[in-house]
Amino acid sequence: MMRALSIAWKDTVHVYRDFAGLAMMFIAPLVLATVLGAAFGSGDNFSIAAAKTVVVDQDAGAGAGMPAAGATLVAALQSPEVGDLLTVTEVDSPEAAREAVDSGDAAVAVIIPPGLSDALTGTAPGKAEIEIYKDPALTVGPSIAEAVAESVVQSFNGSRAAAAAAARLAVAQGLTGNAQIADIATKTAAVVAMEARDDAQITLEQRNPVVAGAEKEKRPNVASQVLVGMMLFFMLFGASVPARSVLDEHRNGTLSRLFTTPTRRGVILGGKFIAVFVVVLVQAIILMLAGWLLFKADWGEPGPVTALLVCSALVAASLGLVTVSFAKTPGQAGAVSSAIFVFLGLVSGNFTGTIVTSGPFATVRRVSPIGWLMEGWSKVLYGGSWASIALPVLVTLGFAVVLFAVSVFFFRRRYA
Amino acid sequence: MGAIEVEGLRKHFDPPKGPVAVADVSFQIEEGEIFSLLGSNGAGKTTTISILSCLLKPDSGEARVGGFSVTREPEKVKALIGVVPQDIALYDDMTGRENLLFWGRMYGMSGSTLSKRVDEVLELIGLLDRQKDRLGKYSGGMKRRVNIGAALLHNPRFLYLDEPTVGIDPQSRRSILDKVKDLNAAGVTILYTTHYMEEAQELSHRIGIMDQGTLIALGTQDELVRLVGEQTRIDLALDRDAEILAGRWRDLPGVSSISDPEDGRLFLSTDDANTLMPRLFESARAADARITEISLAEPNLEMVFLHLTGRALRD
């Protein structure tokens, strides 16, 4: 055992004295995570820059005591609920609004026509059109402004339909005067519109999947969802660096020299496996700490997280050794390993994080041990406990044993 | 019974088309002896030493080291031997001391015993003051010395050195040869391979000459030299047409053997130098060439090799 640990220590020291290897293990995933963090923000929500929106309200209202539809729409666009998404500025004319978009000063212009309230209450003939003038190169910002405007318009149309229904009811009850019916319809529309805005009866609530065995429903933050995929992916590369030491030693003659000592070949390979395991375990711990410190990643319950961490390191170490066992030179091993790891990353969903939790893809990725690890991590991030990760843990341990056995077989055959 | 016994050793790589690296090689090495295998590149020296190191399994034949079979009891053999490979097999990113500590552990050593032994070996190889420098900063000669030191940590009964002086400066070579003699004086049995005739002559109690996988001669230096008879060696240098003249002289009466020219220099063996030398001058003059240097010497191992194979040792 002491000899295996000596080999492991030597290989570990070798890794930590190799700057290129360290860069691949630590700097690359952290840089990627930083880029992703800049894109998605840290903490619990995605962060998107607010879209500059200009609005022209030409609507004068439908009459005394009646709310102006244009003002309602402007208020919706300026509401605190969308304050992080839209920065709204009012301008005087449609031309000025369009000019702001054309010059790039605004992403979208919302142009409210003069007769919007009249069209809504039916006090004037014809229809009104709200114009959404947007930069065609942009999608997210204008879409938000458009969605807000559309929801207000739908609210108006709903109010109008309710008013029409009220009017028909009035006629059915014998109120036949045109002036009375028009007055009922207008007031009903106004009331419905106000109530719909102030006291909505139907609301939307965002919920996340509830994991079987979860102790509590939990909403994972974006950082941890993205980082876990990156961490597992780069653990594979981290494993391949010390795993390649077998081929490096073969090329440098030190492996042959080791074979002339009374140290058995199984001990030599065992020592190398320990080195790979330790290196990727340390790599994962450092990446998780960095994710926690830099991106406020929340990893979940310590116990299940530790179990998955160990499984991840075992799988990465076994995969690192098995991919190297097929290669003849360090260069060939690097190319073969990279191709296999990228394929596994794609199949396992490392680049989409743990967001995919169901559907065909979630089934397909179970062909890969990394896919099982992603599933396990996903459950932990959603608050899963020991029970929820039992299957992923068992399956990944099985993969690790089989992969290690395969690498032992190939190494023994090569160096018999 | 010899301390190392080799009997009918044969190794054929990638049969049937591959080369026969070792063909029916047999010899014995006595306890406390320096035994050299002398031969040009590809003669089978390294293959033989690899089999005796338990790195390669022979196709047939048997080898016993310290009474243990290299094929059936490799772990016991490995505990007795120290192997200095032909190429430097160490870790450049580790210090000299770290390298020695690591290799010592591979021989089952640990703790203060190992640390003390590493100090002794560092002193022996003269690198005590550079022990904390990474190996990558060492000169070629210093690396060679660490390469040898790593094989000495466990006080091996048998030390194999496979061409340990290739590519190093004369001073380092001198140092290594002296260390080998010191180790032998301390009781270590040494198997040494080389293609440098001078090293084999200086170090060896007995020498085995290998050529194309076969042991073609075996004995002490005197015994081997007697194989060429009462001959004299003539070394000479020509200012031109050495290849042409060597071809002509090969058939000249009195020439027993002649080496291939290298940089205008060649040597030949004869049993009558007084008669032959005027013929050589005459032949050179006829070819409009000039002999710029000529000297007579006693027969040596190189001459033996030429006599036995028809080729110079450096080939």
XYZ file of C-alpha atoms in Angstrom:
731
model
C 0.000 0.000 0.000
C 2.862 2.370 0.821
C 4.268 1.866 -2.647
C 0.903 2.650 -4.258
C 0.646 5.806 -2.160
C 4.198 6.775 -3.120
C 3.310 6.452 -6.800
C 0.106 8.414 -6.187
C 2.048 11.130 -4.381
C 4.628 11.339 -7.159
C 1.942 11.615 -9.853
C -0.002 14.192 -7.850
C 3.113 16.326 -7.385
C 3.762 15.996 -11.110
C 0.278 17.354 -11.892
C 0.602 20.313 -9.553
C 3.959 21.235 -11.076
C 2.527 21.283 -14.599
C 1.090 24.731 -15.334
C -0.679 23.689 -18.544
C -2.449 20.882 -16.731
C -3.479 23.174 -13.893
C -4.843 25.713 -16.362
C -7.042 23.050 -17.929
C -8.209 21.800 -14.563
C -8.935 25.037 -12.734
C -8.619 28.135 -14.875
C -10.658 26.924 -17.869
C -13.774 25.923 -15.887
C -13.591 29.062 -13.754
C -13.236 31.289 -16.802
C -16.160 29.507 -18.444
C -18.181 29.814 -15.271
C -17.325 33.510 -15.093
C -18.511 33.983 -18.671
C -21.686 32.079 -17.928
C -22.098 34.013 -14.706
C -21.801 37.267 -16.635
C -24.438 36.008 -19.054
C -26.873 34.596 -16.532
C -25.999 36.462 -13.379
C -25.395 34.982 -10.016
C -27.855 34.035 -7.393
C -31.402 32.970 -8.058
C -32.434 34.775 -11.245
C -31.321 35.357 -14.768
C -30.193 38.908 -15.281
C -30.998 40.601 -18.596
C -30.169 44.217 -19.351
C -33.326 46.405 -19.334
C -34.590 47.260 -22.840
C -34.794 50.966 -23.615
C -38.409 51.681 -24.528
C -39.966 54.902 -25.733
C -43.689 55.431 -25.549
C -46.001 58.035 -27.135
C -49.406 58.366 -25.569
C -51.747 60.224 -27.990
C -54.892 58.901 -26.330
C -57.014 61.631 -24.762
C -59.452 59.301 -23.008
C -63.135 58.564 -23.598
C -64.606 61.230 -21.427
C -64.903 62.604 -17.943
C -64.707 60.025 -15.199
C -63.491 57.371 -17.555
C -59.911 56.028 -17.327
C -57.794 56.680 -20.398
C -56.733 53.390 -22.047
C -53.452 54.956 -23.228
C -52.536 55.993 -19.698
C -53.330 52.470 -18.499
C -50.946 50.997 -21.064
C -48.199 53.489 -20.156
C -48.680 52.655 -16.498
C -48.355 48.952 -17.301
C -45.111 49.553 -19.173
C -43.770 51.603 -16.255
C -44.950 49.189 -13.561
C -42.378 47.977 -11.006
C -42.977 44.354 -12.062
C -41.177 44.990 -15.351
C -38.911 47.703 -14.029
C -35.825 45.439 -14.326
C -36.707 44.560 -17.901
C -37.853 47.846 -19.454
C -36.589 51.413 -19.120
C -39.499 53.523 -20.342
C -39.221 57.100 -21.594
C -42.197 59.097 -22.846
C -41.767 61.196 -25.987
C -44.085 63.664 -27.676
C -44.595 62.339 -31.167
C -44.576 59.102 -33.150
C -41.805 60.521 -35.314
C -39.605 61.149 -32.301
C -40.287 57.617 -31.062
C -39.382 56.005 -34.383
C -36.298 58.222 -34.641
C -35.140 56.973 -31.239
C -35.335 53.361 -32.475
C -33.724 54.154 -35.826
C -30.807 55.891 -34.142
C -30.319 53.031 -31.722
C -31.224 55.110 -28.675
C -34.149 52.787 -27.973
C -34.836 49.140 -28.660
C -38.565 49.538 -29.125
C -41.190 52.220 -29.437
C -44.810 51.793 -28.308
C -47.030 54.279 -30.173
C -50.509 54.653 -28.706
C -52.996 56.106 -31.212
C -55.249 59.101 -30.400
C -58.572 57.205 -30.379
C -57.641 54.176 -28.293
C -60.129 54.866 -25.472
C -62.864 55.795 -27.926
C -62.302 52.579 -29.875
C -62.461 50.632 -26.661
C -65.684 52.227 -25.407
C -67.298 52.358 -28.821
C -67.893 56.090 -28.608
C -66.151 56.537 -31.949
C -66.354 54.411 -35.073
C -63.472 52.206 -36.305
C -60.626 50.328 -34.682
C -57.444 51.514 -33.000
C -54.000 50.039 -33.557
C -51.120 50.253 -31.108
C -47.882 50.355 -33.055
C -44.845 48.443 -31.842
C -41.846 49.852 -33.686
C -38.732 47.837 -32.926
C -35.131 47.255 -33.878
C -35.251 44.044 -35.998
C -31.829 43.030 -34.755
C -33.063 42.789 -31.188
C -35.408 40.150 -29.868
C -35.608 39.908 -26.100
C -36.217 43.578 -25.124
C -38.834 44.391 -27.786
C -40.567 41.088 -27.076
C -41.007 42.056 -23.447
C -42.479 45.454 -24.343
C -44.709 43.780 -26.927
C -45.870 41.205 -24.400
C -46.760 43.883 -21.856
C -48.693 45.872 -24.477
C -50.449 42.736 -25.687
C -51.545 41.783 -22.200
C -53.029 45.248 -21.685
C -54.800 45.098 -25.053
C -56.199 41.683 -24.207
C -57.402 43.093 -20.929
C -59.109 45.925 -22.804
C -60.737 43.531 -25.261
C -61.890 41.328 -22.418
C -63.415 44.324 -20.689
C -65.105 45.302 -23.897
C -66.593 41.812 -24.285
C -67.796 41.900 -20.680
C -69.422 45.277 -21.299
C -71.178 43.985 -24.396
C -72.494 41.063 -22.385
C -73.743 43.433 -19.679
C -75.475 45.551 -22.316
C -77.212 42.522 -23.790
C -78.363 41.581 -20.298
C -79.742 45.061 -19.788
C -81.699 44.830 -23.029
C -83.025 41.460 -21.977
C -84.270 43.018 -18.737
C -86.140 45.760 -20.594
C -83.714 48.611 -20.619
C -84.035 49.680 -24.208
C -82.841 53.287 -24.356
C -79.692 53.631 -26.485
C -78.221 56.176 -24.162
C -78.789 53.939 -21.125
C -77.303 50.855 -22.837
C -74.250 52.790 -24.014
C -73.734 54.200 -20.563
C -73.990 50.711 -18.948
C -71.544 49.237 -21.471
C -69.008 52.023 -21.017
C -69.118 51.920 -17.230
C -68.980 48.113 -17.155
C -65.960 48.125 -19.409
C -64.234 50.658 -17.182
C -64.986 48.740 -14.006
C -63.911 45.404 -15.465
C -60.715 46.929 -16.751
C -59.953 48.497 -13.366
C -60.716 45.300 -11.462
C -58.754 43.168 -13.848
C -55.768 45.383 -13.219
C -56.143 45.829 -9.483
C -57.632 42.560 -8.355
C -56.859 39.832 -10.839
C -58.786 36.677 -10.219
C -56.517 34.488 -12.309
C -52.766 34.676 -11.751
C -49.671 32.705 -12.843
C -47.234 31.192 -10.414
C -43.909 29.707 -11.335
C -43.112 26.313 -9.753
C -40.221 23.917 -10.146
C -40.240 20.136 -10.447
C -40.685 18.384 -7.152
C -38.099 15.635 -6.761
C -39.186 12.338 -5.292
C -37.760 12.038 -1.828
C -37.047 15.739 -1.614
C -37.223 17.005 1.919
C -38.386 20.346 0.723
C -39.243 21.942 -2.533
C -36.275 23.974 -3.609
C -35.514 26.276 -6.462
C -31.866 25.788 -7.512
C -29.959 28.851 -8.511
C -28.621 29.295 -12.018
C -24.971 29.271 -10.984
C -25.099 25.834 -9.440
C -27.104 24.445 -12.366
C -24.569 25.654 -14.900
C -21.460 25.007 -12.823
C -22.245 21.387 -12.099
C -22.149 20.567 -15.823
C -18.906 22.475 -16.292
C -17.386 20.893 -13.214
C -18.113 17.333 -14.341
C -16.911 18.072 -17.866
C -13.602 19.525 -16.751
C -13.127 16.806 -14.153
C -12.790 14.446 -17.114
C -9.992 16.570 -18.519
C -8.520 16.871 -15.049
C -8.465 13.093 -14.825
C -6.864 12.655 -18.207
C -3.765 14.655 -17.194
C -2.513 12.285 -14.468
C -3.957 9.270 -16.306
C -1.707 10.071 -19.249
C 1.277 9.703 -16.932
C 1.191 5.976 -17.724
C 2.003 6.762 -21.339
C 4.447 9.517 -20.397
C 6.300 7.092 -18.161
C 6.292 4.447 -20.879
C 7.827 6.937 -23.301
C 10.381 8.244 -20.777
C 11.476 4.791 -19.683
C 10.452 5.214 -16.058
C 7.633 2.682 -16.414
C 10.117 0.029 -17.546
C 12.346 0.976 -14.662
C 9.401 0.626 -12.271
C 8.870 -2.860 -13.666
C 12.453 -3.774 -12.713
C 11.696 -3.013 -9.053
C 9.915 -5.459 -6.737
C 6.727 -3.352 -7.074
C 3.916 -5.339 -8.673
C 2.187 -4.001 -11.773
C -1.196 -3.981 -10.051
C 0.262 -1.758 -7.325
C 1.660 0.605 -9.956
C -1.712 0.944 -11.685
C -3.471 1.213 -8.326
C -1.148 4.039 -7.347
C -1.902 5.814 -10.578
C -5.658 5.412 -10.030
C -5.342 6.908 -6.548
C -3.454 9.869 -8.015
C -6.114 10.493 -10.648
C -8.876 10.165 -8.044
C -7.208 12.585 -5.619
C -6.442 15.116 -8.336
C -10.019 15.255 -9.642
C -11.481 15.217 -6.139
C -9.377 18.226 -5.167
C -10.270 19.860 -8.481
C -13.990 19.367 -7.833
C -13.773 20.675 -4.267
C -11.907 23.786 -5.404
C -14.393 24.402 -8.226
C -17.338 23.985 -5.863
C -15.799 26.378 -3.351
C -15.041 28.847 -6.142
C -18.629 28.535 -7.382
C -19.925 29.168 -3.896
C -17.660 32.165 -3.296
C -17.786 33.762 -6.746
C -21.256 32.870 -7.997
C -23.165 32.119 -4.787
C -23.767 28.592 -6.037
C -25.919 26.598 -3.627
C -24.893 22.949 -3.844
C -27.439 21.314 -1.551
C -27.320 19.005 1.445
C -23.722 18.232 2.531
C -24.188 14.468 2.857
C -25.631 13.715 -0.587
C -23.318 16.314 -2.118
C -20.290 14.537 -0.626
C -21.512 11.172 -1.910
C -21.995 12.550 -5.405
C -18.644 14.304 -5.256
C -16.854 11.033 -4.488
C -18.818 9.212 -7.208
C -17.970 11.962 -9.686
C -14.267 11.659 -8.885
C -14.364 7.855 -9.167
C -16.124 7.982 -12.519
C -13.804 10.691 -13.856
C -10.728 8.754 -12.711
C -11.951 5.517 -14.294
C -12.904 7.264 -17.523
C -9.539 9.011 -17.609
C -7.688 5.712 -17.265
C -9.855 3.782 -19.702
C -9.528 6.374 -22.468
C -5.759 6.406 -21.977
C -5.562 2.612 -21.996
C -6.603 2.544 -25.660
C -3.930 5.025 -26.765
C -0.321 4.349 -27.616
C 1.184 7.807 -27.158
C 0.386 10.783 -24.901
C -0.566 12.824 -27.970
C -2.934 10.144 -29.190
C -4.394 9.865 -25.700
C -5.034 13.614 -25.607
C -6.890 13.547 -28.918
C -8.883 10.400 -28.128
C -9.774 11.567 -24.626
C -10.895 14.998 -25.805
C -13.169 13.518 -28.465
C -14.720 11.060 -26.023
C -15.176 13.673 -23.304
C -16.841 16.188 -25.615
C -19.177 13.449 -26.874
C -20.010 12.430 -23.324
C -20.532 16.072 -22.390
C -23.004 16.524 -25.223
C -24.865 13.282 -24.542
C -24.952 13.870 -20.817
C -26.173 17.457 -20.980
C -23.128 19.039 -19.371
C -23.578 22.126 -21.510
C -27.238 22.610 -20.606
C -26.720 22.252 -16.882
C -29.271 20.386 -14.804
C -32.203 22.199 -16.391
C -33.321 19.127 -18.349
C -34.921 16.865 -15.791
C -37.418 14.960 -17.874
C -38.295 13.913 -21.416
C -36.422 11.783 -23.971
C -33.089 13.516 -23.411
C -33.171 12.719 -19.711
C -33.589 9.054 -20.697
C -30.959 9.060 -23.439
C -28.271 10.537 -21.221
C -28.496 7.547 -18.930
C -26.257 5.665 -21.375
C -23.390 7.700 -19.950
C -22.110 7.664 -16.360
C -21.828 11.430 -16.610
C -25.514 11.539 -17.517
C -26.300 9.617 -14.338
C -24.138 12.005 -12.367
C -25.971 14.958 -13.903
C -29.220 13.346 -12.835
C -27.936 12.853 -9.309
C -26.650 16.410 -9.062
C -29.911 17.693 -10.466
C -31.808 15.935 -7.688
C -29.496 17.286 -5.021
C -29.778 20.809 -6.390
C -33.566 20.528 -6.272
C -33.356 19.568 -2.615
C -33.071 15.819 -3.053
C -31.928 13.714 -0.131
C -30.078 10.396 0.193
C -33.057 8.422 -1.096
C -33.330 10.463 -4.279
C -29.660 9.968 -5.244
C -29.400 6.284 -4.302
C -29.913 5.027 -7.848
C -27.527 7.490 -9.544
C -24.901 6.739 -6.903
C -25.197 2.968 -7.334
C -25.182 3.148 -11.121
C -22.182 5.468 -11.268
C -20.251 3.284 -8.839
C -21.016 0.335 -11.105
C -19.755 2.288 -14.112
C -16.566 3.193 -12.206
C -15.836 -0.437 -11.317
C -16.428 -1.664 -14.865
C -14.360 1.099 -16.448
C -11.477 0.509 -14.039
C -11.597 -3.221 -14.792
C -11.472 -2.482 -18.529
C -8.448 -0.219 -18.101
C -6.676 -2.840 -15.953
C -7.338 -5.438 -18.645
C -5.865 -3.289 -21.404
C -2.868 -2.175 -19.365
C -2.071 -5.719 -18.323
C -2.295 -6.884 -21.917
C -0.062 -4.107 -23.144
C 2.578 -4.386 -20.455
C 2.500 -8.156 -19.967
C 27.504 -22.633 -10.144
C 27.548 -18.992 -11.281
C 25.847 -16.122 -9.508
C 24.102 -15.402 -12.795
C 23.476 -18.294 -15.154
C 22.159 -17.891 -18.671
C 21.394 -20.994 -20.684
C 20.164 -21.117 -24.278
C 18.368 -17.773 -24.135
C 16.339 -16.883 -27.216
C 14.071 -13.929 -27.980
C 12.340 -13.383 -31.297
C 10.365 -10.130 -31.653
C 7.219 -10.205 -33.797
C 7.817 -13.656 -35.309
C 8.084 -14.832 -38.006
C 9.175 -11.650 -39.815
C 10.633 -9.739 -36.874
C 14.280 -9.881 -35.831
C 15.788 -12.571 -33.646
C 17.201 -10.309 -30.958
C 18.891 -13.032 -28.941
C 19.735 -16.458 -30.323
C 20.858 -19.269 -28.045
C 22.944 -17.149 -25.705
C 24.622 -18.874 -22.765
C 27.086 -17.578 -20.179
C 27.770 -17.479 -16.465
C 28.806 -14.585 -14.256
C 30.669 -15.330 -11.059
C 30.012 -13.596 -7.750
C 32.053 -10.390 -7.442
C 32.857 -10.242 -11.129
C 32.527 -7.403 -13.635
C 31.197 -9.028 -16.768
C 30.805 -6.944 -19.919
C 28.722 -7.613 -22.953
C 30.494 -5.865 -25.832
C 28.868 -5.348 -29.185
C 27.612 -2.808 -31.673
C 24.064 -1.415 -31.692
C 21.466 -4.123 -32.285
C 23.770 -6.900 -31.127
C 21.258 -8.080 -28.498
C 22.904 -6.656 -25.372
C 19.892 -4.678 -24.159
C 17.505 -7.547 -24.899
C 19.693 -9.856 -22.817
C 19.822 -7.396 -19.927
C 16.048 -6.852 -20.192
C 15.447 -10.583 -19.817
C 17.771 -10.712 -16.827
C 15.829 -7.714 -15.369
C 12.515 -9.608 -15.720
C 11.293 -6.987 -18.202
C 11.078 -9.417 -21.100
C 10.222 -13.085 -21.119
C 12.487 -15.266 -23.247
C 10.913 -17.479 -25.915
C 13.129 -20.290 -24.718
C 16.073 -20.885 -22.462
C 16.496 -20.084 -18.826
C 18.222 -17.472 -16.732
C 18.839 -17.621 -12.996
C 19.987 -14.703 -10.895
C 21.200 -15.481 -7.391
C 19.666 -18.898 -7.810
C 16.192 -17.553 -8.724
C 14.552 -17.980 -12.104
C 13.808 -14.739 -13.947
C 10.620 -16.234 -15.370
C 9.250 -18.132 -12.370
C 10.515 -16.017 -9.471
C 10.744 -12.490 -10.859
C 9.924 -10.736 -7.576
C 12.841 -12.467 -5.834
C 15.165 -11.611 -8.697
C 14.050 -7.970 -8.690
C 14.858 -7.649 -5.010
C 18.467 -8.665 -5.730
C 19.185 -6.494 -8.747
C 19.705 -2.831 -9.429
C 19.128 -1.801 -13.028
C 20.646 1.275 -14.661
C 18.785 1.673 -17.944
C 20.441 2.896 -21.109
C 18.290 6.031 -21.259
C 17.905 8.242 -18.232
C 14.732 7.048 -16.539
C 14.018 9.673 -13.886
C 11.526 12.469 -13.242
C 12.696 15.871 -14.466
C 10.132 17.802 -12.422
C 11.352 16.287 -9.164
C 14.548 17.159 -7.323
C 17.485 14.789 -7.225
C 16.637 13.856 -3.652
C 12.919 13.365 -4.415
C 13.857 11.048 -7.260
C 16.056 8.921 -5.023
C 13.441 8.842 -2.241
C 10.815 7.684 -4.724
C 12.950 4.908 -6.196
C 13.974 3.807 -2.730
C 10.312 3.404 -1.783
C 9.791 1.282 -4.879
C 12.333 -1.114 -3.382
C 10.334 -1.207 -0.151
C 12.495 1.220 1.810
C 11.042 3.902 4.051
C 11.591 6.267 6.953
C 14.975 7.134 8.380
C 16.614 4.094 6.773
C 15.711 5.412 3.355
C 16.627 8.992 4.200
C 20.040 7.931 5.486
C 20.670 5.749 2.459
C 19.700 8.592 0.117
C 22.282 10.780 1.839
C 24.902 8.080 1.339
C 24.065 7.647 -2.326
C 24.026 11.397 -2.933
C 27.488 11.567 -1.448
C 28.611 8.575 -3.491
C 27.499 10.172 -6.749
C 28.795 13.582 -5.691
C 25.520 15.446 -5.781
C 24.881 16.164 -2.121
C 25.067 19.909 -2.739
C 22.642 19.780 -5.672
C 20.090 17.444 -4.094
C 17.366 20.106 -3.857
C 17.585 21.169 -7.492
C 15.094 19.776 -9.925
C 16.542 17.172 -12.215
C 15.616 19.256 -15.259
C 18.362 21.680 -14.234
C 21.058 18.979 -14.056
C 23.641 18.423 -16.775
C 23.594 15.185 -18.757
C 26.459 13.778 -16.700
C 24.756 14.627 -13.407
C 21.557 12.948 -14.564
C 23.565 9.871 -15.487
C 24.970 9.771 -11.977
C 21.487 10.010 -10.430
C 20.385 7.314 -12.881
C 23.036 5.058 -11.389
C 22.350 6.184 -7.822
C 18.681 5.212 -8.086
C 19.770 1.624 -8.717
C 22.075 1.521 -5.693
C 19.654 2.570 -2.933
C 18.708 -0.932 -1.818
C 22.318 -2.167 -1.839
C 21.755 -4.627 -4.667
C 23.801 -7.794 -4.879
C 23.818 -7.512 -8.671
C 24.060 -4.289 -10.648
C 23.189 -4.130 -14.342
C 24.446 -1.116 -16.267
C 23.190 -0.813 -19.833
C 25.525 1.519 -21.746
C 25.670 4.010 -18.875
C 28.185 6.371 -20.498
C 26.455 7.053 -23.808
C 26.415 10.737 -24.710
C 28.296 12.181 -21.769
C 31.467 14.197 -21.398
C 34.832 12.485 -20.712
C 34.967 13.758 -17.140
C 31.572 12.269 -16.254
C 32.506 9.046 -18.020
C 35.677 8.813 -15.968
C 33.667 9.387 -12.806
C 31.174 6.648 -13.705
C 33.866 4.125 -14.553
C 35.594 4.820 -11.236
C 32.281 4.380 -9.375
C 31.701 1.052 -11.098
C 35.115 -0.151 -9.994
C 34.461 1.081 -6.429
C 31.131 -0.731 -6.285
C 32.707 -3.907 -7.548
C 35.449 -3.551 -4.966
C 32.688 -3.316 -2.357
C 31.405 -6.723 -3.486
C 28.734 -5.903 -6.054
C 28.584 -8.254 -9.043
C 28.280 -6.165 -12.194
C 26.847 -6.855 -15.618
C 27.930 -4.058 -17.936
C 26.974 -3.557 -21.565
C 28.850 -1.230 -23.867
C 29.962 -0.690 -27.404
C 33.054 1.154 -26.215
C 35.965 -1.272 -26.379
C 38.040 0.851 -23.985
C 35.433 0.612 -21.229
C 35.159 -3.142 -21.546
C 38.948 -3.448 -21.492
C 39.347 -1.213 -18.457
C 36.550 -2.613 -16.312
C 35.967 -6.224 -17.097
C 37.168 -9.403 -15.545
C 35.551 -11.218 -18.438
C 33.942 -10.071 -21.659
C 31.296 -11.553 -23.889
C 31.267 -10.275 -27.461
C 27.812 -10.190 -29.042
C 26.945 -9.789 -32.691
C 23.508 -10.049 -34.301
C 21.959 -11.723 -31.288
C 24.717 -14.279 -30.828
C 27.498 -14.509 -28.281
C 30.450 -14.973 -30.607
C 33.256 -14.960 -28.063
C 33.654 -15.120 -24.316
C 36.651 -14.881 -22.022
C 39.129 -12.609 -20.343
C 40.696 -9.866 -22.400
C 43.892 -11.895 -22.850
C 41.930 -14.956 -23.916
C 39.996 -12.956 -26.461
C 43.058 -11.223 -27.891
C 44.717 -14.609 -28.362
C 41.891 -15.426 -30.764
C 43.495 -13.153 -33.349
C 46.883 -14.879 -32.985
C 50.289 -13.188 -33.069
C 49.050 -10.287 -35.131
C 49.920 -6.626 -35.232
C 47.504 -3.827 -35.681
C 48.360 -1.049 -38.119
C 46.455 2.231 -37.709
C 46.752 4.677 -40.569
C 45.238 7.823 -42.051
C 44.934 8.710 -45.745
C 44.549 12.120 -47.349
C 42.137 10.791 -50.038
C 40.450 7.754 -51.576
C 40.399 5.789 -48.321
C 37.347 3.775 -49.453
C 38.992 2.738 -52.726
C 42.284 1.825 -51.102
C 40.597 -0.113 -48.305
C 38.887 -2.186 -50.976
C 42.193 -2.888 -52.696
C 44.052 -3.638 -49.455
C 41.436 -6.172 -48.371
C 42.913 -8.580 -50.934
C 46.538 -7.572 -50.388
C 48.795 -10.492 -49.310
C 49.522 -10.310 -45.564
C 46.290 -8.466 -44.600
C 44.244 -10.576 -42.178
C 41.411 -8.101 -41.755
C 40.694 -4.456 -42.407
C 38.178 -2.027 -40.971
C 35.883 0.242 -42.951
C 37.404 3.726 -43.250
C 36.000 6.551 -41.175
C 37.140 10.115 -41.816
C 40.071 8.771 -43.822
C 41.204 6.534 -40.941
C 41.263 2.752 -40.862
C 43.135 -0.080 -39.265
C 44.167 -3.509 -40.393
C 45.690 -6.563 -38.819
C 48.635 -8.529 -40.139
C 51.065 -11.146 -38.955
C 53.931 -9.477 -40.832
C 53.863 -5.695 -40.507
C 57.420 -5.237 -41.834
C 56.530 -6.773 -45.166
C 53.096 -5.236 -45.454
C 53.865 -1.585 -44.734
C 55.994 -0.914 -47.871
C 53.214 -2.454 -49.958
C 50.707 -0.099 -48.395
C 52.818 2.969 -49.207
C 53.381 1.726 -52.734
C 49.695 1.077 -53.283
C 48.777 4.504 -51.959
C 51.313 6.209 -54.191
C 49.986 4.331 -57.214
C 46.519 5.647 -56.405
C 47.926 9.185 -56.094
C 47.051 9.175 -52.366
C 49.265 9.794 -49.368
C 49.477 8.033 -46.010
C 49.576 10.940 -43.554
C 49.822 8.902 -40.321
C 50.793 5.341 -39.502
C 51.318 3.507 -36.210
C 51.691 -0.037 -34.924
C 49.816 -1.388 -31.900
C 49.264 -4.578 -29.981
C 46.017 -6.421 -30.750
C 42.985 -5.249 -28.785
C 39.271 -6.069 -28.471
C 38.370 -4.001 -31.482
C 40.721 -6.110 -33.528
C 39.181 -9.215 -32.048
C 35.746 -7.981 -33.066
C 36.991 -7.210 -36.572
C 38.652 -10.589 -36.756
C 35.478 -12.397 -35.693
C 32.866 -10.411 -37.606
C 34.723 -8.734 -40.451
C 33.307 -5.400 -39.256
C 34.525 -2.670 -36.953
C 32.887 -2.404 -33.544
C 31.442 1.046 -34.229
C 29.384 -0.371 -37.115
